[in-house]
PDB file of C-alpha atoms in Angstrom:
ATOM      1  CA  MET A   1     131.631 269.824 244.507  1.00  0.00           C
ATOM      2  CA  LYS A   2     134.175 267.327 244.098  1.00  0.00           C
ATOM      3  CA  LYS A   3     132.655 264.813 245.680  1.00  0.00           C
ATOM      4  CA  LYS A   4     129.339 265.306 243.925  1.00  0.00           C
ATOM      5  CA  ASP A   5     131.038 265.403 240.733  1.00  0.00           C
ATOM      6  CA  LYS A   6     132.907 262.053 241.545  1.00  0.00           C
ATOM      7  CA  ARG A   7     129.972 260.188 242.378  1.00  0.00           C
ATOM      8  CA  SER A   8     127.982 261.639 239.454  1.00  0.00           C
ATOM      9  CA  GLU A   9     130.985 260.041 237.093  1.00  0.00           C
ATOM     10  CA  GLU A  10     130.945 256.790 238.976  1.00  0.00           C
ATOM     11  CA  LYS A  11     127.279 256.164 238.488  1.00  0.00           C
ATOM     12  CA  LYS A  12     127.759 257.204 234.798  1.00  0.00           C
ATOM     13  CA  ASN A  13     130.492 254.414 234.436  1.00  0.00           C
ATOM     14  CA  GLY A  14     128.322 251.964 236.280  1.00  0.00           C
ATOM     15  CA  ASP A  15     125.402 252.475 233.857  1.00  0.00           C
ATOM     16  CA  ILE A  16     127.547 252.300 230.758  1.00  0.00           C
ATOM     17  CA  ILE A  17     128.616 248.860 232.137  1.00  0.00           C
ATOM     18  CA  ASP A  18     125.442 247.625 232.619  1.00  0.00           C
ATOM     19  CA  MET A  19     124.618 248.463 229.423  1.00  0.00           C
ATOM     20  CA  LEU A  20     127.583 246.807 227.777  1.00  0.00           C
ATOM     21  CA  ASP A  21     126.887 243.640 229.813  1.00  0.00           C
ATOM     22  CA  SER A  22     122.991 243.487 228.608  1.00  0.00           C
ATOM     23  CA  ALA A  23     123.929 243.868 225.105  1.00  0.00           C
ATOM     24  CA  LEU A  24     126.448 241.147 225.208  1.00  0.00           C
ATOM     25  CA  ASP A  25     124.326 239.061 227.256  1.00  0.00           C
ATOM     26  CA  GLU A  26     121.656 239.510 224.451  1.00  0.00           C
ATOM     27  CA  ASP A  27     124.199 239.101 220.990  1.00  0.00           C
ATOM     28  CA  ILE A  28     125.615 235.705 222.545  1.00  0.00           C
ATOM     29  CA  SER A  29     122.127 234.285 222.990  1.00  0.00           C
ATOM     30  CA  GLU A  30     120.803 235.145 219.763  1.00  0.00           C
ATOM     31  CA  ILE A  31     124.305 234.098 217.808  1.00  0.00           C
ATOM     32  CA  SER A  32     123.756 230.791 219.745  1.00  0.00           C
ATOM     33  CA  GLU A  33     120.418 230.282 218.428  1.00  0.00           C
ATOM     34  CA  MET A  34     120.664 231.269 214.966  1.00  0.00           C
ATOM     35  CA  SER A  35     123.748 228.983 215.091  1.00  0.00           C
ATOM     36  CA  GLU A  36     121.488 226.039 216.399  1.00  0.00           C
ATOM     37  CA  LEU A  37     118.918 226.854 213.647  1.00  0.00           C
ATOM     38  CA  GLU A  38     121.482 226.728 210.712  1.00  0.00           C
ATOM     39  CA  GLU A  39     123.147 223.573 212.066  1.00  0.00           C
ATOM     40  CA  SER A  40     119.499 221.763 212.094  1.00  0.00           C
ATOM     41  CA  SER A  41     118.635 223.067 208.886  1.00  0.00           C
ATOM     42  CA  ASN A  42     122.073 221.986 206.916  1.00  0.00           C
ATOM     43  CA  GLU A  43     121.654 218.630 209.103  1.00  0.00           C
ATOM     44  CA  ALA A  44     118.178 218.532 207.344  1.00  0.00           C
ATOM     45  CA  VAL A  45     119.270 219.135 203.435  1.00  0.00           C
ATOM     46  CA  LYS A  46     122.396 217.113 203.807  1.00  0.00           C
ATOM     47  CA  PRO A  47     120.415 213.475 203.957  1.00  0.00           C
ATOM     48  CA  LYS A  48     118.006 214.394 201.263  1.00  0.00           C
ATOM     49  CA  ASN A  49     121.218 215.177 199.086  1.00  0.00           C
ATOM     50  CA  LYS A  50     122.936 212.002 199.826  1.00  0.00           C
ATOM     51  CA  SER A  51     119.801 209.953 199.519  1.00  0.00           C
ATOM     52  CA  ALA A  52     118.960 211.522 195.896  1.00  0.00           C
ATOM     53  CA  PHE A  53     122.976 211.304 195.148  1.00  0.00           C
ATOM     54  CA  HIS A  54     123.052 207.422 196.046  1.00  0.00           C
ATOM     55  CA  PHE A  55     119.875 206.457 194.134  1.00  0.00           C
ATOM     56  CA  ILE A  56     121.087 208.094 190.977  1.00  0.00           C
ATOM     57  CA  VAL A  57     124.659 206.134 191.517  1.00  0.00           C
ATOM     58  CA  GLY A  58     122.392 202.719 192.230  1.00  0.00           C
ATOM     59  CA  LEU A  59     120.491 203.470 189.229  1.00  0.00           C
ATOM     60  CA  ILE A  60     122.899 203.837 186.798  1.00  0.00           C
ATOM     61  CA  PHE A  61     124.847 200.640 188.056  1.00  0.00           C
ATOM     62  CA  ILE A  62     121.596 198.674 187.746  1.00  0.00           C
ATOM     63  CA  ILE A  63     121.045 199.892 183.902  1.00  0.00           C
ATOM     64  CA  LEU A  64     124.595 199.267 183.195  1.00  0.00           C
ATOM     65  CA  ALA A  65     124.255 195.565 184.705  1.00  0.00           C
ATOM     66  CA  ALA A  66     121.227 194.687 183.054  1.00  0.00           C
ATOM     67  CA  ILE A  67     122.792 195.870 179.839  1.00  0.00           C
ATOM     68  CA  GLY A  68     126.065 193.548 180.472  1.00  0.00           C
ATOM     69  CA  LEU A  69     123.708 190.683 181.342  1.00  0.00           C
ATOM     70  CA  ILE A  70     121.854 190.820 178.280  1.00  0.00           C
ATOM     71  CA  SER A  71     125.128 191.127 176.167  1.00  0.00           C
ATOM     72  CA  THR A  72     126.554 188.263 178.138  1.00  0.00           C
ATOM     73  CA  VAL A  73     123.558 186.209 177.856  1.00  0.00           C
ATOM     74  CA  GLY A  74     123.488 186.759 174.011  1.00  0.00           C
ATOM     75  CA  PHE A  75     127.619 186.168 173.385  1.00  0.00           C
ATOM     76  CA  VAL A  76     127.336 182.881 175.547  1.00  0.00           C
ATOM     77  CA  SER A  77     124.039 181.442 173.749  1.00  0.00           C
ATOM     78  CA  ASP A  78     125.685 182.212 170.271  1.00  0.00           C
ATOM     79  CA  LYS A  79     128.800 180.511 171.464  1.00  0.00           C
ATOM     80  CA  VAL A  80     126.678 177.498 172.907  1.00  0.00           C
ATOM     81  CA  LYS A  81     124.859 176.842 169.902  1.00  0.00           C
ATOM     82  CA  ASN A  82     128.018 177.015 167.576  1.00  0.00           C
ATOM     83  CA  ILE A  83     129.610 174.426 169.469  1.00  0.00           C
ATOM     84  CA  ILE A  84     126.618 172.272 169.823  1.00  0.00           C
ATOM     85  CA  ASP A  85     126.410 172.234 165.613  1.00  0.00           C
ATOM     86  CA  ASN A  86     129.902 173.123 164.734  1.00  0.00           C
ATOM     87  CA  THR A  87     128.301 174.961 161.797  1.00  0.00           C
ATOM     88  CA  ASP A  88     131.575 176.901 161.105  1.00  0.00           C
ATOM     89  CA  GLN A  89     133.914 173.795 160.863  1.00  0.00           C
ATOM     90  CA  LYS A  90     131.466 172.169 158.866  1.00  0.00           C
ATOM     91  CA  ASN A  91     131.290 174.650 156.351  1.00  0.00           C
ATOM     92  CA  GLU A  92     134.970 174.672 156.670  1.00  0.00           C
ATOM     93  CA  PHE A  93     135.440 170.885 155.995  1.00  0.00           C
ATOM     94  CA  ALA A  94     132.629 171.048 153.030  1.00  0.00           C
ATOM     95  CA  LYS A  95     134.562 173.821 151.304  1.00  0.00           C
ATOM     96  CA  PHE A  96     137.964 172.016 151.498  1.00  0.00           C
ATOM     97  CA  ILE A  97     136.407 168.472 150.085  1.00  0.00           C
ATOM     98  CA  TYR A  98     133.892 169.703 147.986  1.00  0.00           C
ATOM     99  CA  PRO A  99     136.360 169.729 144.799  1.00  0.00           C
ATOM    100  CA  VAL A 100     136.670 166.104 145.644  1.00  0.00           C
ATOM    101  CA  VAL A 101     133.111 164.837 146.209  1.00  0.00           C
ATOM    102  CA  ILE A 102     132.093 166.619 142.385  1.00  0.00           C
ATOM    103  CA  CYS A 103     134.672 163.842 141.305  1.00  0.00           C
ATOM    104  CA  ASP A 104     132.894 160.977 143.170  1.00  0.00           C
ATOM    105  CA  PRO A 105     136.078 159.074 143.601  1.00  0.00           C
ATOM    106  CA  PRO A 106     135.864 155.392 144.856  1.00  0.00           C
ATOM    107  CA  SER A 107     137.356 154.792 148.172  1.00  0.00           C
ATOM    108  CA  PHE A 108     141.198 155.145 149.020  1.00  0.00           C
ATOM    109  CA  ASP A 109     143.096 154.429 152.076  1.00  0.00           C
ATOM    110  CA  ALA A 110     146.276 156.171 150.993  1.00  0.00           C
ATOM    111  CA  THR A 111     146.828 158.803 148.355  1.00  0.00           C
ATOM    112  CA  THR A 112     149.239 156.467 146.589  1.00  0.00           C
ATOM    113  CA  LYS A 113     146.521 154.840 145.148  1.00  0.00           C
ATOM    114  CA  LEU A 114     144.794 157.654 143.856  1.00  0.00           C
ATOM    115  CA  LYS A 115     144.071 157.238 140.364  1.00  0.00           C
ATOM    116  CA  ASN A 116     145.659 160.062 138.058  1.00  0.00           C
ATOM    117  CA  GLU A 117     142.125 161.067 136.958  1.00  0.00           C
ATOM    118  CA  THR A 118     140.979 161.726 140.281  1.00  0.00           C
ATOM    119  CA  ILE A 119     143.821 163.925 141.091  1.00  0.00           C
ATOM    120  CA  ILE A 120     143.720 166.126 138.020  1.00  0.00           C
ATOM    121  CA  SER A 121     139.988 166.638 138.086  1.00  0.00           C
ATOM    122  CA  ALA A 122     139.785 167.591 141.853  1.00  0.00           C
ATOM    123  CA  ALA A 123     142.740 169.921 141.690  1.00  0.00           C
ATOM    124  CA  VAL A 124     140.977 171.382 137.878  1.00  0.00           C
ATOM    125  CA  TRP A 125     137.706 171.496 140.333  1.00  0.00           C
ATOM    126  CA  ASP A 126     139.456 173.318 142.793  1.00  0.00           C
ATOM    127  CA  ILE A 127     140.893 176.066 140.727  1.00  0.00           C
ATOM    128  CA  ILE A 128     137.400 176.303 139.160  1.00  0.00           C
ATOM    129  CA  LEU A 129     135.783 176.810 142.483  1.00  0.00           C
ATOM    130  CA  TYR A 130     138.372 179.100 144.638  1.00  0.00           C
ATOM    131  CA  GLU A 131     141.363 180.238 142.165  1.00  0.00           C
ATOM    132  CA  ASP A 132     141.195 183.864 140.959  1.00  0.00           C
ATOM    133  CA  LYS A 133     140.546 183.055 137.422  1.00  0.00           C
ATOM    134  CA  SER A 134     141.351 186.663 136.131  1.00  0.00           C
ATOM    135  CA  LYS A 135     144.841 185.944 136.265  1.00  0.00           C
ATOM    136  CA  TYR A 136     144.441 183.238 133.204  1.00  0.00           C
ATOM    137  CA  GLU A 137     144.688 183.505 129.537  1.00  0.00           C
ATOM    138  CA  LEU A 138     141.506 182.967 128.134  1.00  0.00           C
ATOM    139  CA  ASP A 139     140.728 180.992 125.168  1.00  0.00           C
ATOM    140  CA  PHE A 140     136.937 181.613 124.120  1.00  0.00           C
ATOM    141  CA  ASP A 141     135.487 180.194 126.895  1.00  0.00           C
ATOM    142  CA  TYR A 142     138.330 178.287 127.823  1.00  0.00           C
ATOM    143  CA  LEU A 143     141.074 179.049 130.778  1.00  0.00           C
ATOM    144  CA  ILE A 144     144.991 178.034 129.790  1.00  0.00           C
ATOM    145  CA  VAL A 145     145.739 176.952 132.993  1.00  0.00           C
ATOM    146  CA  PRO A 146     149.285 175.926 133.390  1.00  0.00           C
ATOM    147  CA  GLU A 147     150.014 172.410 134.649  1.00  0.00           C
ATOM    148  CA  VAL A 148     152.186 173.358 137.663  1.00  0.00           C
ATOM    149  CA  ASP A 149     148.901 174.822 138.985  1.00  0.00           C
ATOM    150  CA  ILE A 150     147.449 171.667 138.552  1.00  0.00           C
ATOM    151  CA  GLU A 151     149.979 170.150 140.619  1.00  0.00           C
ATOM    152  CA  GLN A 152     149.921 172.923 143.257  1.00  0.00           C
ATOM    153  CA  HIS A 153     146.078 172.568 143.781  1.00  0.00           C
ATOM    154  CA  ALA A 154     146.498 168.658 143.680  1.00  0.00           C
ATOM    155  CA  ALA A 155     149.115 168.799 146.522  1.00  0.00           C
ATOM    156  CA  LYS A 156     146.574 171.506 148.545  1.00  0.00           C
ATOM    157  CA  LEU A 157     144.039 168.799 148.506  1.00  0.00           C
ATOM    158  CA  PHE A 158     145.959 165.425 149.102  1.00  0.00           C
ATOM    159  CA  GLY A 159     149.807 166.502 150.124  1.00  0.00           C
ATOM    160  CA  SER A 160     152.826 166.152 148.292  1.00  0.00           C
ATOM    161  CA  GLY A 161     154.747 163.429 146.969  1.00  0.00           C
ATOM    162  CA  LEU A 162     151.961 162.674 144.245  1.00  0.00           C
ATOM    163  CA  THR A 163     153.297 161.171 140.980  1.00  0.00           C
ATOM    164  CA  ILE A 164     150.645 163.283 138.361  1.00  0.00           C
ATOM    165  CA  ASN A 165     150.704 162.075 134.604  1.00  0.00           C
ATOM    166  CA  HIS A 166     149.399 164.749 132.989  1.00  0.00           C
ATOM    167  CA  MET A 167     146.599 164.197 130.394  1.00  0.00           C
ATOM    168  CA  THR A 168     143.066 165.007 128.972  1.00  0.00           C
ATOM    169  CA  ILE A 169     140.037 163.941 131.181  1.00  0.00           C
ATOM    170  CA  ALA A 170     136.997 163.625 129.342  1.00  0.00           C
ATOM    171  CA  SER A 171     133.655 162.597 129.987  1.00  0.00           C
ATOM    172  CA  ALA A 172     129.867 163.546 128.574  1.00  0.00           C
ATOM    173  CA  ASP A 173     129.248 166.144 130.918  1.00  0.00           C
ATOM    174  CA  ILE A 174     132.374 168.283 130.724  1.00  0.00           C
ATOM    175  CA  SER A 175     135.997 167.890 129.742  1.00  0.00           C
ATOM    176  CA  PHE A 176     139.509 169.557 130.635  1.00  0.00           C
ATOM    177  CA  TYR A 177     141.820 169.433 127.858  1.00  0.00           C
ATOM    178  CA  TYR A 178     145.588 168.921 128.013  1.00  0.00           C
ATOM    179  CA  ASP A 179     148.192 170.282 125.533  1.00  0.00           C
ATOM    180  CA  GLY A 180     151.614 169.231 126.084  1.00  0.00           C
ATOM    181  CA  GLU A 181     153.096 172.112 123.827  1.00  0.00           C
ATOM    182  CA  ILE A 182     152.289 174.562 125.947  1.00  0.00           C
ATOM    183  CA  SER A 183     152.167 172.430 129.528  1.00  0.00           C
ATOM    184  CA  SER A 184     148.637 173.710 130.119  1.00  0.00           C
ATOM    185  CA  TYR A 185     145.121 172.736 130.539  1.00  0.00           C
ATOM    186  CA  ARG A 186     142.065 174.407 128.637  1.00  0.00           C
ATOM    187  CA  ILE A 187     139.304 174.632 131.414  1.00  0.00           C
ATOM    188  CA  PRO A 188     135.718 175.934 130.988  1.00  0.00           C
ATOM    189  CA  GLU A 189     135.385 179.381 132.447  1.00  0.00           C
ATOM    190  CA  ASN A 190     132.270 178.613 133.812  1.00  0.00           C
ATOM    191  CA  PRO A 191     130.778 175.152 133.620  1.00  0.00           C
ATOM    192  CA  LYS A 192     127.500 174.461 134.552  1.00  0.00           C
ATOM    193  CA  PHE A 193     127.683 170.616 135.308  1.00  0.00           C
ATOM    194  CA  PHE A 194     127.944 169.738 139.021  1.00  0.00           C
ATOM    195  CA  THR A 195     127.652 166.173 140.143  1.00  0.00           C
ATOM    196  CA  TYR A 196     127.379 166.552 144.389  1.00  0.00           C
ATOM    197  CA  SER A 197     127.768 169.017 146.812  1.00  0.00           C
ATOM    198  CA  PRO A 198     128.981 167.917 150.476  1.00  0.00           C
ATOM    199  CA  TYR A 199     126.728 168.100 153.234  1.00  0.00           C
ATOM    200  CA  ILE A 200     128.648 167.437 156.403  1.00  0.00           C
ATOM    201  CA  GLU A 201     126.387 165.121 158.618  1.00  0.00           C
ATOM    202  CA  SER A 202     129.169 164.612 161.705  1.00  0.00           C
ATOM    203  CA  ILE A 203     132.384 165.086 162.679  1.00  0.00           C
ATOM    204  CA  SER A 204     134.751 163.169 164.997  1.00  0.00           C
ATOM    205  CA  LYS A 205     138.366 163.765 165.968  1.00  0.00           C
ATOM    206  CA  VAL A 206     141.157 161.765 166.839  1.00  0.00           C
ATOM    207  CA  GLY A 207     144.343 163.706 167.720  1.00  0.00           C
ATOM    208  CA  GLU A 208     144.678 165.848 164.431  1.00  0.00           C
ATOM    209  CA  SER A 209     142.715 163.258 162.648  1.00  0.00           C
ATOM    210  CA  TYR A 210     139.252 164.046 161.394  1.00  0.00           C
ATOM    211  CA  THR A 211     136.612 161.570 160.154  1.00  0.00           C
ATOM    212  CA  LEU A 212     133.932 163.196 158.296  1.00  0.00           C
ATOM    213  CA  THR A 213     130.431 161.592 157.452  1.00  0.00           C
ATOM    214  CA  VAL A 214     129.686 163.224 154.113  1.00  0.00           C
ATOM    215  CA  GLY A 215     126.519 163.140 152.661  1.00  0.00           C
ATOM    216  CA  TYR A 216     126.043 163.772 148.775  1.00  0.00           C
ATOM    217  CA  VAL A 217     123.313 166.229 147.818  1.00  0.00           C
ATOM    218  CA  SER A 218     122.675 165.707 144.186  1.00  0.00           C
ATOM    219  CA  PRO A 219     122.704 168.564 142.217  1.00  0.00           C
ATOM    220  CA  THR A 220     122.958 171.525 144.491  1.00  0.00           C
ATOM    221  CA  PRO A 221     124.742 174.693 144.177  1.00  0.00           C
ATOM    222  CA  ALA A 222     127.400 175.016 146.619  1.00  0.00           C
ATOM    223  CA  TRP A 223     126.318 178.150 148.063  1.00  0.00           C
ATOM    224  CA  LEU A 224     122.896 176.453 148.887  1.00  0.00           C
ATOM    225  CA  THR A 225     124.324 173.269 150.370  1.00  0.00           C
ATOM    226  CA  LEU A 226     126.944 175.542 152.469  1.00  0.00           C
ATOM    227  CA  THR A 227     124.349 178.039 153.721  1.00  0.00           C
ATOM    228  CA  SER A 228     121.070 176.660 153.897  1.00  0.00           C
ATOM    229  CA  ASP A 229     119.186 176.396 157.315  1.00  0.00           C
ATOM    230  CA  GLU A 230     117.334 173.630 156.441  1.00  0.00           C
ATOM    231  CA  ALA A 231     119.403 169.949 156.370  1.00  0.00           C
ATOM    232  CA  PRO A 232     119.191 168.541 152.693  1.00  0.00           C
ATOM    233  CA  SER A 233     118.377 164.711 151.647  1.00  0.00           C
ATOM    234  CA  PRO A 234     121.815 162.880 150.497  1.00  0.00           C
ATOM    235  CA  GLU A 235     121.669 160.170 148.082  1.00  0.00           C
ATOM    236  CA  LYS A 236     124.326 158.612 149.751  1.00  0.00           C
ATOM    237  CA  TYR A 237     127.152 158.846 152.652  1.00  0.00           C
ATOM    238  CA  VAL A 238     131.178 158.454 152.868  1.00  0.00           C
ATOM    239  CA  ASP A 239     133.251 158.869 155.290  1.00  0.00           C
ATOM    240  CA  TYR A 240     136.543 161.177 154.440  1.00  0.00           C
ATOM    241  CA  VAL A 241     139.574 161.046 156.932  1.00  0.00           C
ATOM    242  CA  VAL A 242     140.913 164.630 157.027  1.00  0.00           C
ATOM    243  CA  GLN A 243     144.652 165.292 158.553  1.00  0.00           C
ATOM    244  CA  LYS A 244     145.106 168.490 159.812  1.00  0.00           C
ATOM    245  CA  ARG A 245     148.755 169.654 159.102  1.00  0.00           C
ATOM    246  CA  GLY A 246     149.616 173.135 160.758  1.00  0.00           C
ATOM    247  CA  THR A 247     146.695 175.726 159.688  1.00  0.00           C
ATOM    248  CA  SER A 248     145.582 173.552 156.810  1.00  0.00           C
ATOM    249  CA  TYR A 249     144.005 170.266 156.126  1.00  0.00           C
ATOM    250  CA  THR A 250     144.837 167.482 153.614  1.00  0.00           C
ATOM    251  CA  LEU A 251     142.368 164.586 152.569  1.00  0.00           C
ATOM    252  CA  VAL A 252     144.267 161.231 153.600  1.00  0.00           C
ATOM    253  CA  ALA A 253     141.444 158.495 153.100  1.00  0.00           C
ATOM    254  CA  ILE A 254     138.195 157.737 151.836  1.00  0.00           C
ATOM    255  CA  LYS A 255     135.639 154.979 152.938  1.00  0.00           C
ATOM    256  CA  GLN A 256     132.380 153.575 152.750  1.00  0.00           C
ATOM    257  CA  SER A 257     130.198 154.945 155.379  1.00  0.00           C
ATOM    258  CA  GLU A 258     128.107 152.897 158.090  1.00  0.00           C
ATOM    259  CA  LYS A 259     125.294 155.792 157.748  1.00  0.00           C
ATOM    260  CA  GLN A 260     122.618 155.196 155.189  1.00  0.00           C
ATOM    261  CA  ALA A 261     120.952 157.366 153.197  1.00  0.00           C
ATOM    262  CA  GLU A 262     117.231 157.722 153.576  1.00  0.00           C
ATOM    263  CA  ASN A 263     116.016 156.688 150.273  1.00  0.00           C
ATOM    264  CA  SER A 264     118.545 153.687 149.948  1.00  0.00           C
ATOM    265  CA  HIS A 265     116.642 151.935 153.209  1.00  0.00           C
ATOM    266  CA  GLU A 266     113.215 152.559 151.399  1.00  0.00           C
ATOM    267  CA  SER A 267     114.782 151.173 147.748  1.00  0.00           C
ATOM    268  CA  GLY A 268     115.894 148.237 150.222  1.00  0.00           C
ATOM    269  CA  LEU A 269     112.342 147.525 151.399  1.00  0.00           C
TER     270      LEU A 269
END
């Protein structure tokens, strides 16, 4: 009985071991197959995801590059155009010399040779054009302008060291009255008379000295001459020599210009 029991028990143990071995072999194989399927699936998905991501990033960079190129081209185009025609600089010089052009003074090679009438008239026109006139007392249609302001604006145009003999400047078109008792001028608040407006034809520079070939346009409002896209037809040309001193300019000479107006050629024929 003991031997039979022992054999029976050994047989049962053997069967159990075989079942476990079979189960383990089957699980390992299935797990291996499942792992391989998952890996192959992940490998198939990853390249697609990476390709889509790279495409989107590349597209963004292309769009940004296109925007940057358009902006750069526009910026460079504006700068090149501005350098070629010097529009800003021409307008700056035209504004500076405009009060002198209105006076149409004769040529001079030194400010010490300027006529008294030219100095005063140019200074008054500089005040009329650019000064804040609200600060002056108004007497009917005339501004009361202290002579010291005339001297300051004269220095702005022609530099310091000028000798000014204050006096009334009278003409058929417009007059500036000097009142010695109050050391002031009476000047029209809104004069309608303009002789010439400046048109800067060309600019040449040597060091800090600029020679401006100035066309005299008659009679044209300042804003039209300085902002019009079309070149006007000047009656004559004059060369202005302007010296840069710091951040400002000073007119040092006026000379006859070699450039002739078209109407002068026609009249000469």
